Short mmCIF file of C-alpha atoms in Angstrom, two decimals:
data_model
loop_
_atom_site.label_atom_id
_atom_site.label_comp_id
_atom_site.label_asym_id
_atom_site.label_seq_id
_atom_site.Cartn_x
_atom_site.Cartn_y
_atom_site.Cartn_z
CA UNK A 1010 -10.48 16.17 7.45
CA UNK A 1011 -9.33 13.88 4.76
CA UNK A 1012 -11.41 12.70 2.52
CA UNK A 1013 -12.87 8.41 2.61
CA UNK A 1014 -10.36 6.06 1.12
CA UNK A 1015 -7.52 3.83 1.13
CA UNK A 1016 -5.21 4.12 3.76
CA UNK A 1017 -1.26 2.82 4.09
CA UNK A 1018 1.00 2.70 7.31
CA UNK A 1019 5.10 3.91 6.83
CA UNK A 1020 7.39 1.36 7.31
CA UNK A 1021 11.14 1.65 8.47
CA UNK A 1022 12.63 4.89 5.91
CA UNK A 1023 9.83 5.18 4.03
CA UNK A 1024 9.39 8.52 1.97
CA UNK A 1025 6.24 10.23 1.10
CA UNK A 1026 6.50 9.42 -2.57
CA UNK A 1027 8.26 5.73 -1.84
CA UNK A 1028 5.31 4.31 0.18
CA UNK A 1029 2.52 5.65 -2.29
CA UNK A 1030 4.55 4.56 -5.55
CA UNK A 1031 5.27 1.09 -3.76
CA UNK A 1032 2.14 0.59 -2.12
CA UNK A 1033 -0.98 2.73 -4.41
CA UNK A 1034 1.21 2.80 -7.51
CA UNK A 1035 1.09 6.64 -7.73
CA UNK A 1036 3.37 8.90 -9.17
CA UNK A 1037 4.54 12.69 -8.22
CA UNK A 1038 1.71 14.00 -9.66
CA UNK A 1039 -0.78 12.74 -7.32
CA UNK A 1040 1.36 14.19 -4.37
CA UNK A 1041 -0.29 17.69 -3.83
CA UNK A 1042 -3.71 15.58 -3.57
CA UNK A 1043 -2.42 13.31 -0.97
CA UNK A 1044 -0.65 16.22 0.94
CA UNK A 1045 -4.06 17.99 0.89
CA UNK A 1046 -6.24 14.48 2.48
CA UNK A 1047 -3.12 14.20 4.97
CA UNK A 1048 -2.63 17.64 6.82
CA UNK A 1049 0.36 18.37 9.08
CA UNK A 1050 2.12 14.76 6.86
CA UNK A 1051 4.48 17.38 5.66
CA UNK A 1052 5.83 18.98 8.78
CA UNK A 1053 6.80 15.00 9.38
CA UNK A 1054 9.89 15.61 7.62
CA UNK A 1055 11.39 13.36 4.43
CA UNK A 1056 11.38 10.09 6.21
CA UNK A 1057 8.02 9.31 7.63
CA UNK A 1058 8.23 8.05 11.37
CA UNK A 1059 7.41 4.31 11.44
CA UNK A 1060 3.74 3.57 11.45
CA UNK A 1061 2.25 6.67 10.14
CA UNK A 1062 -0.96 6.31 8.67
CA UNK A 1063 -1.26 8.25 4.79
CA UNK A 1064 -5.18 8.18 3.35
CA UNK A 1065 -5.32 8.27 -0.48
CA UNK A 1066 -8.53 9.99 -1.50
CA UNK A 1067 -10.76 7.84 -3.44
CA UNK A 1068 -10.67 9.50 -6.72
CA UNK A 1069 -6.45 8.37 -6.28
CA UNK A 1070 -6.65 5.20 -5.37
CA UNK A 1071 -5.49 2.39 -7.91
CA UNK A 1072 -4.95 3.96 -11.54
CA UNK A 1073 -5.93 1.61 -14.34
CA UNK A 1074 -3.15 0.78 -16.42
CA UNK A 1075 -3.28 0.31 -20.01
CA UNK A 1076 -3.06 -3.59 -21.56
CA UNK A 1077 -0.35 -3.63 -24.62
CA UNK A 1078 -0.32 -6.46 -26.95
CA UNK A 1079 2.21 -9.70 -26.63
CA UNK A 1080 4.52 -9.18 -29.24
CA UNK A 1081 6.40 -12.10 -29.55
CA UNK A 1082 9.88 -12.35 -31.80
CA UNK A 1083 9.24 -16.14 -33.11
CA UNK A 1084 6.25 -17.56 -33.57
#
């Protein structure tokens, strides 16, 4: 049973790695996490059918992202 978190629905030709990078702004790494809250997601095959439902376990949800200075060239 996967684990309590965010969930996202496929749209038309979405990929496994498309919809979470687009939609949860996760990367490759956090695939074998997702494949292990979303049993049998594999066996969907490279395009997800339209409307299928991937949970992203809490701990994956929404990484922070680092703030860089404004550098700006004129001041």
């Amino acid at each position: 049973m996967a684990t309590a978190g965010t969930s996202y629905r496929a749209r038309q030709g979405d990929t496994l790695d498309a919809l979470l990078w687009r939609d949860a702004g996760l990367g490759p790494a956090d695939l074998p996490a997702i494949l292990a809250a979303n049993p049998g997601i594999a066996e969907a095959g490279p395009v997800l059918p339209i409307g299928t439902i991937v949970t992203v376990p809490a701990a994956q949800a929404a990484p922070v992202t680092a703030t860089r200075p404004l550098i700006q060239l004129w001041d």
